[in-house]
Short mmCIF file of C-alpha atoms in Angstrom, two decimals:
data_model
loop_
_atom_site.label_atom_id
_atom_site.label_comp_id
_atom_site.label_asym_id
_atom_site.label_seq_id
_atom_site.Cartn_x
_atom_site.Cartn_y
_atom_site.Cartn_z
CA MET A 1157 16.22 3.93 23.25
CA LYS A 1158 12.52 4.32 24.04
CA VAL A 1159 9.49 3.74 22.27
CA THR A 1160 6.25 4.65 22.51
CA VAL A 1161 3.60 1.37 22.06
CA LYS A 1162 -0.39 2.15 21.59
CA TYR A 1163 -2.28 -0.99 22.60
CA LEU A 1164 -5.77 -1.37 20.66
CA GLY A 1165 -8.81 -2.72 20.99
CA ASN A 1166 -8.84 -5.71 23.64
CA ILE A 1167 -5.63 -5.68 24.11
CA ALA A 1168 -5.48 -2.06 25.72
CA GLU A 1169 -8.02 -3.40 28.08
CA HIS A 1170 -6.14 -6.55 28.88
CA LEU A 1171 -3.75 -4.71 29.83
CA LYS A 1172 -5.48 -1.89 31.45
CA MET A 1173 -3.27 0.82 29.12
CA GLU A 1174 -3.56 2.18 25.98
CA ILE A 1175 0.24 3.75 25.74
CA GLU A 1176 3.34 2.54 27.05
CA TYR A 1177 7.00 3.71 26.97
CA ILE A 1178 9.16 0.79 26.38
CA GLU A 1179 13.15 1.29 26.62
CA LEU A 1180 14.71 -1.12 24.47
CA PRO A 1181 18.46 -1.70 24.49
CA GLU A 1182 20.07 0.42 21.45
CA THR A 1183 19.96 -1.25 17.87
CA SER A 1184 17.08 -3.49 18.99
CA THR A 1185 15.02 -5.21 16.37
CA TYR A 1186 11.76 -5.99 16.04
CA ASN A 1187 11.59 -9.53 17.76
CA GLY A 1188 13.81 -7.77 20.09
CA PHE A 1189 11.20 -5.67 20.98
CA ILE A 1190 8.27 -8.77 21.02
CA GLU A 1191 10.93 -10.59 23.64
CA VAL A 1192 10.89 -6.82 25.58
CA LEU A 1193 6.99 -7.20 25.69
CA ASN A 1194 6.86 -10.66 26.09
CA SER A 1195 8.79 -10.52 29.63
CA LEU A 1196 6.36 -7.48 30.70
CA HIS A 1197 3.02 -8.72 29.86
CA PHE A 1198 3.35 -12.17 29.79
CA GLY A 1199 -0.48 -12.23 29.09
CA LEU A 1200 0.17 -10.95 25.93
CA GLN A 1201 1.38 -14.50 23.83
CA GLY A 1202 -2.26 -16.05 23.93
CA PHE A 1203 -3.25 -13.12 21.90
CA VAL A 1204 -3.76 -13.04 18.37
CA TYR A 1205 -2.13 -9.87 17.05
CA LYS A 1206 -0.54 -7.21 14.44
CA VAL A 1207 2.42 -4.73 15.17
CA ALA A 1208 2.45 -1.91 13.13
CA VAL A 1209 5.87 0.60 13.27
CA ASN A 1210 5.57 4.02 12.54
CA GLN A 1211 2.43 2.83 10.73
CA LYS A 1212 3.61 0.02 8.46
CA ILE A 1213 2.67 -3.21 9.48
CA VAL A 1214 6.07 -5.46 10.08
CA THR A 1215 6.41 -8.22 8.17
CA GLU A 1216 9.99 -8.78 8.90
CA ASN A 1217 12.43 -8.54 11.35
CA ILE A 1218 13.45 -5.16 10.89
CA GLN A 1219 15.43 -2.11 12.67
CA LEU A 1220 14.11 0.27 15.31
CA LYS A 1221 14.94 3.75 16.44
CA ASP A 1222 14.59 5.75 18.94
CA ASN A 1223 10.82 7.48 19.37
CA ASP A 1224 9.68 5.01 16.84
CA GLU A 1225 5.66 4.60 17.15
CA ILE A 1226 4.24 0.86 17.51
CA ALA A 1227 0.90 0.03 17.51
CA ILE A 1228 -0.45 -3.55 18.92
CA LEU A 1229 -3.50 -4.50 17.16
CA PRO A 1230 -5.88 -7.26 18.10
CA PRO A 1231 -8.11 -8.68 15.17
CA PHE A 1232 -12.08 -7.58 15.61
CA SER A 1233 -15.04 -9.45 14.62
CA GLY A 1234 -18.22 -7.33 15.69
CA GLY A 1235 -20.42 -5.89 12.99
CA MET B 1413 -28.86 5.84 -20.04
CA LEU B 1414 -30.29 7.68 -17.46
CA THR B 1415 -34.22 8.78 -17.23
CA GLU B 1416 -35.38 12.40 -16.20
CA SER B 1417 -36.62 10.65 -12.64
CA GLU B 1418 -32.98 9.01 -12.16
CA LYS B 1419 -31.48 12.41 -13.97
CA TYR B 1420 -33.43 14.41 -10.46
CA ARG B 1421 -33.19 12.12 -7.55
CA TYR B 1422 -29.57 11.89 -8.44
CA ASN B 1423 -28.90 15.37 -9.30
CA ARG B 1424 -26.30 16.38 -6.68
CA HIS B 1425 -24.40 13.20 -7.33
CA ILE B 1426 -24.30 14.47 -11.67
CA LYS B 1427 -23.23 18.51 -10.37
CA LEU B 1428 -20.02 17.06 -8.89
CA ASN B 1429 -17.49 16.69 -12.14
CA GLU B 1430 -16.22 13.54 -10.33
CA VAL B 1431 -19.69 11.53 -10.74
CA GLY B 1432 -21.43 13.15 -13.20
CA GLU B 1433 -24.44 11.23 -15.61
CA GLN B 1434 -21.29 9.35 -16.21
CA GLY B 1435 -20.91 8.40 -12.73
CA GLN B 1436 -24.03 7.89 -12.06
CA LEU B 1437 -24.62 5.13 -14.79
CA LYS B 1438 -22.11 3.21 -13.18
CA LEU B 1439 -23.75 3.36 -9.74
CA LYS B 1440 -26.42 1.90 -11.78
CA ARG B 1441 -24.84 -1.07 -13.48
CA ALA B 1442 -23.33 -2.19 -10.67
CA LYS B 1443 -23.65 -5.12 -8.54
CA VAL B 1444 -22.91 -4.93 -4.65
CA LEU B 1445 -23.55 -7.95 -1.87
CA VAL B 1446 -23.40 -6.90 1.76
CA VAL B 1447 -22.76 -10.33 3.66
CA GLY B 1448 -24.70 -9.31 7.46
CA ALA B 1449 -27.91 -6.96 7.52
CA GLY B 1450 -26.66 -5.83 10.74
CA GLY B 1451 -24.98 -2.91 12.31
CA LEU B 1452 -22.20 -2.23 9.65
CA GLY B 1453 -24.65 -3.47 6.83
CA CYS B 1454 -27.71 -1.16 7.54
CA PRO B 1455 -25.79 2.23 7.00
CA ALA B 1456 -24.28 1.21 3.77
CA LEU B 1457 -27.33 -0.82 2.61
CA GLN B 1458 -29.11 2.61 2.91
CA TYR B 1459 -25.74 5.11 1.34
CA LEU B 1460 -26.06 2.00 -1.80
CA ALA B 1461 -29.47 2.49 -2.04
CA ALA B 1462 -30.45 5.73 -1.92
CA ALA B 1463 -27.14 6.44 -4.32
CA GLY B 1464 -28.51 4.37 -6.47
CA VAL B 1465 -26.46 1.12 -7.19
CA GLY B 1466 -28.46 -0.37 -9.21
CA THR B 1467 -28.66 -4.33 -8.18
CA ILE B 1468 -27.59 -4.62 -4.78
CA GLY B 1469 -27.50 -8.45 -2.93
CA ILE B 1470 -28.55 -8.79 1.01
CA ILE B 1471 -27.17 -12.62 2.91
CA ASP B 1472 -28.67 -12.66 5.93
CA PHE B 1473 -30.46 -15.86 7.62
CA ASP B 1474 -31.09 -13.79 11.17
CA LYS B 1475 -34.04 -12.41 12.53
CA ILE B 1476 -35.01 -8.92 14.11
CA GLU B 1477 -34.48 -8.24 18.00
CA LEU B 1478 -35.44 -5.88 20.63
CA SER B 1479 -31.84 -5.51 21.26
CA LYS B 1480 -30.14 -5.16 18.02
CA LEU B 1481 -32.47 -1.73 17.04
CA GLN B 1482 -29.84 -0.02 18.82
CA ARG B 1483 -27.65 0.19 16.39
CA GLN B 1484 -28.92 -1.43 13.42
CA VAL B 1485 -30.74 1.76 11.44
CA LEU B 1486 -32.90 0.33 9.41
CA PHE B 1487 -35.06 -1.83 10.96
CA THR B 1488 -38.12 -0.83 13.65
CA THR B 1489 -39.48 -2.38 17.20
CA ASN B 1490 -42.49 -3.48 14.95
CA ASP B 1491 -39.90 -5.62 12.32
CA ILE B 1492 -38.98 -8.00 15.60
CA GLY B 1493 -38.63 -11.39 14.43
CA LYS B 1494 -38.77 -10.81 10.63
CA ASN B 1495 -35.47 -11.73 8.45
CA LYS B 1496 -33.37 -8.82 8.06
CA ALA B 1497 -32.40 -9.20 4.41
CA GLN B 1498 -35.65 -9.57 3.83
CA VAL B 1499 -36.77 -6.60 5.97
CA ALA B 1500 -34.19 -4.54 4.54
CA SER B 1501 -35.01 -4.94 1.11
CA GLU B 1502 -38.35 -3.51 1.79
CA LYS B 1503 -36.96 -0.56 3.49
CA LEU B 1504 -34.73 -0.12 0.58
CA ILE B 1505 -36.80 -0.31 -2.01
CA GLU B 1506 -39.59 1.94 0.27
CA LEU B 1507 -36.44 4.37 -0.24
CA ASN B 1508 -35.54 3.70 -3.72
CA PRO B 1509 -37.90 1.90 -6.23
CA LEU B 1510 -35.60 2.05 -9.04
CA LEU B 1511 -33.30 -0.66 -7.50
CA ASN B 1512 -33.01 -4.42 -7.94
CA VAL B 1513 -32.53 -5.66 -4.64
CA ILE B 1514 -32.28 -9.67 -4.25
CA VAL B 1515 -32.42 -10.83 -0.90
CA TYR B 1516 -30.33 -14.65 0.54
CA PRO B 1517 -32.82 -14.78 3.74
CA GLU B 1518 -29.92 -17.73 4.81
CA ARG B 1519 -26.68 -18.87 5.86
CA LEU B 1520 -23.18 -18.08 4.28
CA THR B 1521 -21.72 -20.82 3.19
CA THR B 1522 -19.01 -22.90 1.40
CA LYS B 1523 -21.31 -24.77 -0.30
CA ASN B 1524 -23.64 -21.10 -1.43
CA ALA B 1525 -20.27 -18.23 -1.92
CA ILE B 1526 -19.21 -19.10 -4.42
CA GLU B 1527 -21.48 -19.11 -7.04
CA LEU B 1528 -23.23 -15.51 -5.07
CA PHE B 1529 -20.03 -13.62 -4.93
CA ARG B 1530 -19.79 -14.38 -9.01
CA GLN B 1531 -22.73 -12.96 -9.33
CA PHE B 1532 -21.69 -9.69 -8.13
CA ASP B 1533 -18.76 -6.71 -8.65
CA ILE B 1534 -18.23 -5.76 -4.56
CA VAL B 1535 -18.86 -7.67 -1.82
CA ILE B 1536 -19.10 -6.23 1.67
CA ASP B 1537 -18.22 -7.56 4.81
CA GLY B 1538 -20.66 -6.68 7.44
CA SER B 1539 -20.75 -10.21 9.44
CA ASP B 1540 -20.08 -10.78 13.31
CA ASN B 1541 -17.74 -13.27 13.93
CA PHE B 1542 -14.31 -14.74 12.82
CA SER B 1543 -15.73 -17.59 10.82
CA THR B 1544 -17.48 -16.36 7.82
CA ARG B 1545 -15.01 -13.23 7.80
CA TYR B 1546 -12.75 -15.49 7.61
CA LEU B 1547 -14.81 -17.45 4.57
CA VAL B 1548 -15.62 -14.16 2.92
CA ASN B 1549 -11.90 -13.57 2.56
CA ASP B 1550 -11.73 -16.87 0.89
CA ALA B 1551 -14.42 -16.38 -1.09
CA ALA B 1552 -13.79 -13.21 -2.67
CA ILE B 1553 -10.00 -14.34 -3.09
CA ILE B 1554 -11.30 -17.28 -5.15
CA THR B 1555 -14.12 -15.37 -7.16
CA HIS B 1556 -11.51 -12.78 -7.57
CA THR B 1557 -13.61 -9.91 -6.09
CA PRO B 1558 -13.24 -6.73 -4.33
CA LEU B 1559 -14.21 -6.96 -0.66
CA VAL B 1560 -15.05 -4.15 1.52
CA TYR B 1561 -14.31 -4.76 4.93
CA GLY B 1562 -14.93 -3.62 8.23
CA ALA B 1563 -15.70 -4.82 11.64
CA VAL B 1564 -16.36 -3.55 15.12
CA TYR B 1565 -14.85 -3.62 18.84
CA LYS B 1566 -16.43 -1.73 22.07
CA PHE B 1567 -15.60 1.83 20.34
CA GLU B 1568 -12.98 0.51 17.91
CA GLY B 1569 -13.61 -0.04 14.33
CA GLN B 1570 -10.95 -1.21 11.29
CA VAL B 1571 -12.11 -0.93 8.00
CA SER B 1572 -10.66 -1.91 4.36
CA VAL B 1573 -10.33 -2.21 0.76
CA PHE B 1574 -9.05 -6.13 0.15
CA ASN B 1575 -8.46 -7.76 -2.87
CA TYR B 1576 -8.22 -4.93 -5.24
CA GLN B 1577 -6.20 -4.04 -7.26
CA ASN B 1578 -3.84 -7.01 -7.08
CA GLY B 1579 -4.21 -5.24 -3.12
CA PRO B 1580 -4.13 -7.45 -0.03
CA SER B 1581 -6.68 -9.44 1.53
CA TYR B 1582 -7.53 -10.53 5.17
CA ARG B 1583 -5.02 -12.98 5.78
CA CYS B 1584 -2.31 -10.80 4.62
CA LEU B 1585 -3.52 -8.73 8.29
CA TYR B 1586 -4.07 -11.60 10.10
CA PRO B 1587 -3.77 -15.16 8.54
CA GLU B 1588 -5.20 -17.48 11.31
CA PRO B 1589 -8.35 -16.02 13.45
CA PRO B 1590 -8.03 -15.53 17.61
CA ALA B 1591 -8.91 -18.42 20.15
CA LEU B 1592 -11.59 -18.93 20.61
CA GLY B 1593 -13.18 -16.85 22.75
CA SER B 1594 -10.24 -14.04 23.44
CA VAL B 1595 -12.07 -11.33 21.56
CA PRO B 1596 -15.62 -11.39 22.38
CA ASN B 1597 -18.67 -10.37 20.54
CA CYS B 1598 -21.09 -7.41 21.02
CA SER B 1599 -23.50 -9.71 22.04
CA ASP B 1600 -21.03 -10.35 24.92
CA VAL B 1601 -19.20 -7.03 25.68
CA GLY B 1602 -21.03 -4.32 23.82
CA VAL B 1603 -20.83 -1.61 21.62
CA LEU B 1604 -21.52 1.73 20.44
CA GLY B 1605 -24.65 1.75 18.56
CA VAL B 1606 -22.65 5.22 16.71
CA LEU B 1607 -20.00 2.78 16.23
CA PRO B 1608 -20.83 0.64 13.49
CA GLY B 1609 -22.89 3.62 11.47
CA LEU B 1610 -19.86 4.63 10.70
CA ILE B 1611 -17.84 2.13 10.15
CA GLY B 1612 -20.85 0.83 7.97
CA VAL B 1613 -20.70 4.40 6.49
CA HIS B 1614 -17.02 4.20 5.75
CA GLN B 1615 -17.79 0.67 3.63
CA ALA B 1616 -20.47 2.62 1.76
CA ASN B 1617 -17.82 5.02 0.59
CA GLU B 1618 -15.37 2.81 -0.27
CA THR B 1619 -17.51 0.37 -1.91
CA ILE B 1620 -18.81 3.71 -4.14
CA LYS B 1621 -14.99 5.11 -5.31
CA ILE B 1622 -14.22 1.77 -6.30
CA ILE B 1623 -17.06 1.71 -8.83
CA LEU B 1624 -17.03 4.92 -9.59
CA GLY B 1625 -13.21 4.88 -9.81
CA ILE B 1626 -12.30 7.99 -8.48
CA GLY B 1627 -10.42 9.27 -4.95
CA LYS B 1628 -8.16 6.72 -3.53
CA THR B 1629 -9.03 3.91 -1.47
CA LEU B 1630 -8.22 1.97 1.49
CA SER B 1631 -6.92 -0.69 -0.39
CA GLY B 1632 -3.54 -1.98 0.89
CA GLN B 1633 -4.35 0.27 4.17
CA LEU B 1634 -6.27 -0.74 7.11
CA LEU B 1635 -8.01 2.98 8.87
CA ILE B 1636 -9.07 2.48 13.04
CA ILE B 1637 -11.22 5.15 14.11
CA ASN B 1638 -11.70 5.16 18.08
CA ALA B 1639 -15.16 6.95 18.47
CA LEU B 1640 -13.95 7.92 22.01
CA THR B 1641 -11.28 9.57 21.40
CA ASN B 1642 -11.71 10.78 18.04
CA GLU B 1643 -8.44 9.62 17.20
CA SER B 1644 -7.64 7.61 13.73
CA LEU B 1645 -5.01 5.71 12.52
CA LYS B 1646 -4.30 4.86 8.65
CA LEU B 1647 -1.72 1.64 8.75
CA SER B 1648 0.04 0.40 5.63
CA ILE B 1649 -0.38 -3.60 4.80
CA GLN B 1650 1.31 -5.20 2.46
CA LYS B 1651 0.18 -7.96 0.10
CA ASN B 1652 0.93 -12.08 1.53
CA GLN B 1653 1.45 -13.57 -1.53
CA VAL B 1654 2.20 -16.79 0.57
CA GLU B 1655 -1.64 -16.59 2.44
CA TYR B 1656 -3.20 -15.55 -1.09
CA ASP B 1657 -1.58 -18.77 -2.61
CA LYS B 1658 -2.44 -20.51 -0.01
CA VAL B 1659 -5.83 -19.24 -0.53
CA LEU B 1660 -5.90 -20.00 -4.52
CA ARG B 1661 -4.65 -23.29 -4.05
CA SER B 1662 -7.26 -24.87 -1.48
CA GLU B 1663 -10.38 -23.89 -4.02
CA SER B 1664 -11.00 -27.31 -4.97
CA GLU B 1665 -11.15 -28.21 -1.41
CA PHE B 1666 -13.33 -24.61 -1.04
CA GLU B 1667 -16.62 -26.35 -0.30
CA SER B 1668 -15.00 -29.30 2.30
CA ILE B 1669 -13.19 -26.68 4.90
CA ASP B 1670 -14.72 -26.09 8.40
CA TYR B 1671 -14.88 -22.24 8.84
CA ASP B 1672 -16.24 -22.89 12.21
CA VAL B 1673 -13.48 -25.72 13.08
CA PHE B 1674 -10.83 -23.35 11.80
CA CYS B 1675 -11.62 -20.33 14.31
CA GLY B 1676 -12.08 -22.97 17.08
CA ILE B 1677 -16.08 -22.72 18.09
CA GLN B 1678 -17.14 -26.38 16.82
CA GLN B 1679 -14.18 -28.57 18.60
CA ILE B 1680 -12.97 -31.50 17.71
CA ASP B 1681 -12.75 -34.58 18.68
CA ASN B 1682 -9.30 -35.45 19.27
CA GLU B 1683 -6.85 -32.19 21.61
CA ILE B 1684 -3.87 -32.53 24.22
CA ASP B 1685 -2.50 -30.28 25.80
CA SER B 1686 1.05 -29.55 25.95
CA PHE B 1687 1.00 -31.11 29.59
CA GLU B 1688 -0.37 -34.52 27.45
CA LEU B 1689 1.94 -33.98 25.34
CA LYS B 1690 5.18 -34.60 27.08
CA GLN B 1691 3.28 -37.42 29.61
CA MET B 1692 2.23 -39.07 25.80
CA LEU B 1693 6.47 -38.77 24.57
CA THR B 1694 7.39 -40.46 27.24
CA GLN B 1695 5.01 -43.80 27.10
CA GLN B 1696 4.02 -44.35 23.75
CA ARG B 1697 5.25 -43.91 19.55
CA ILE B 1698 4.03 -40.82 18.33
CA SER B 1699 4.87 -39.11 14.85
CA ILE B 1700 4.53 -35.27 15.40
CA ILE B 1701 3.76 -33.14 12.46
CA ASP B 1702 4.21 -29.30 12.49
CA VAL B 1703 2.21 -28.05 9.82
CA ARG B 1704 3.71 -24.09 10.19
CA GLU B 1705 5.97 -22.36 7.87
CA PRO B 1706 9.74 -23.30 8.11
CA HIS B 1707 10.43 -20.23 9.19
CA GLU B 1708 8.23 -19.98 12.17
CA LEU B 1709 9.49 -20.20 15.78
CA PRO B 1710 10.63 -21.48 17.99
CA LYS B 1711 11.40 -24.24 16.81
CA PHE B 1712 11.67 -27.58 19.13
CA GLU B 1713 14.36 -30.21 18.12
CA GLU B 1714 13.19 -32.29 20.72
CA LEU B 1715 10.07 -33.17 19.62
CA ASN B 1716 11.52 -34.45 16.14
CA ALA B 1717 8.38 -32.84 14.09
CA ILE B 1718 8.22 -33.54 10.39
CA ASN B 1719 7.81 -30.02 8.95
CA ILE B 1720 4.69 -29.75 6.35
CA PRO B 1721 3.25 -26.67 5.78
CA LEU B 1722 -0.75 -26.20 6.23
CA GLY B 1723 -0.69 -25.49 2.32
CA ARG B 1724 1.21 -27.85 1.35
CA ILE B 1725 -0.63 -30.60 3.66
CA SER B 1726 -3.49 -32.26 1.40
CA GLU B 1727 -0.31 -32.93 -1.65
CA GLU B 1728 2.77 -33.65 0.29
CA GLU B 1729 4.14 -37.37 0.90
CA ILE B 1730 4.13 -38.44 4.24
CA ALA B 1731 6.21 -40.95 4.91
CA LEU B 1732 3.72 -42.34 8.13
CA PRO B 1733 1.55 -45.71 8.32
CA ILE B 1734 -1.74 -44.48 8.34
CA ASN B 1735 -2.51 -46.23 11.95
CA ASN B 1736 0.45 -44.12 13.36
CA GLN B 1737 -0.35 -42.32 16.26
CA ILE B 1738 0.09 -38.51 14.98
CA VAL B 1739 -0.24 -35.25 16.44
CA VAL B 1740 0.13 -31.92 14.75
CA TYR B 1741 0.85 -28.68 15.87
CA CYS B 1742 1.47 -25.37 14.53
CA GLN B 1743 2.24 -21.92 16.13
CA HIS B 1744 -1.44 -21.63 18.06
CA GLY B 1745 -3.13 -24.47 17.37
CA ILE B 1746 -5.53 -23.12 14.73
CA ARG B 1747 -4.04 -24.37 11.28
CA SER B 1748 -3.08 -27.76 12.68
CA LYS B 1749 -7.52 -27.89 12.87
CA THR B 1750 -7.55 -27.46 9.64
CA ALA B 1751 -4.29 -29.43 8.30
CA ILE B 1752 -6.49 -33.05 10.45
CA ASP B 1753 -9.07 -31.87 8.89
CA ILE B 1754 -7.05 -32.55 5.48
CA LEU B 1755 -4.70 -35.15 6.63
CA LYS B 1756 -8.30 -37.45 7.69
CA THR B 1757 -9.45 -37.28 4.01
CA ARG B 1758 -6.30 -38.91 3.09
CA GLY B 1759 -6.56 -41.62 5.34
CA PHE B 1760 -4.92 -41.03 8.83
CA LYS B 1761 -6.74 -42.37 11.67
CA ASN B 1762 -5.35 -41.04 15.14
CA LEU B 1763 -4.90 -38.01 14.78
CA THR B 1764 -4.40 -35.59 17.75
CA ASN B 1765 -4.74 -31.17 17.63
CA LEU B 1766 -1.69 -29.76 19.96
CA LYS B 1767 -4.06 -27.08 21.67
CA GLY B 1768 -3.43 -23.57 22.00
CA GLY B 1769 0.20 -24.75 19.50
CA ILE B 1770 3.59 -24.96 20.73
CA VAL B 1771 3.17 -21.78 21.84
CA THR B 1772 2.18 -23.80 25.07
CA TRP B 1773 5.29 -25.90 25.50
CA ASN B 1774 8.16 -25.33 27.02
#
């Protein structure tokens, strides 16, 4: 299955992209996705970020579906 | 009661069914504290003053600088060098002399935050660094004050309402700050001047809706706006009761928490990386404490760590001699610093932090 991943803030800058389509094994969970993400982008391990799946911030290891929209949100501090 | 002059000044509000004279009176009686009279604080303050929010507090220790005028729209070139809170209050009184504007030309600290927050109904976070943001969040939780949050990065901004009607707080979104330097500040990487304007006006809008009790607020939601693409995202956030309770439990030690240490701004003396830890393990007897929550992964059984989550570190019985060499770790090496501060107060002498946390172990 395929998910759309949207990168925000300095993570988009770090990866030099704002959107990525990632292929995942069928019946992938959130934790499985994070593993794939870290294997694709090793440098992400040093970042603090939150993940939203279909506009909801993820708090547990949910099941992902084909075409899920995922957002990767680093914190901002500027004011 | 509103005076005739107030009725005229706020006429366009009073004409709105959702506001009316009653709503305008609510605004007049409201007390709002703005932390930071910067890019976010300036526009928020202007709209609050124009709207007739009766008591406005401004806390900012900083001075007006030429490079800030690109976004801090309350100030003019003649104001350079003066205190931001002081000048902001003068501009607001010019705009609306009916208001009570209170100036705090000082730094927000753990010593003054609680007493200050207790004097206001709502706090707006217009700060520009993580340690103040966590301090503001925690003080808002402790004093049960709704917090209107805004933050910016280059072209992207975030807005939310925290700690309102049993909703989530900033720590429910980001329990711990990023490693120092991994998220640069406006002064390092720049920011589009209009962006804090957009976000600060959103903060004023959320504040006014809370005061009036109308519409829907961003409680439980994070609004993200991209000024370059005009794209916006609205994400739902759940309350994390564990994080919330942790802050409430820390009330008694709040004054002694060093938020700069928590955010890695102030280095603690004793830190090792995972390579050095590996060497230490082969050379000497050390005890290891893991201050993460029990569910946090990965676990490394070979370390034989004692698991005491940070929230319990001040009270849990620790069966280790106080002179033992103890290495403390968490996920990213940040909570463990706070834990070390607390362990020091419990008499432990040889404490070392694992820099970068256990994610660096392999």
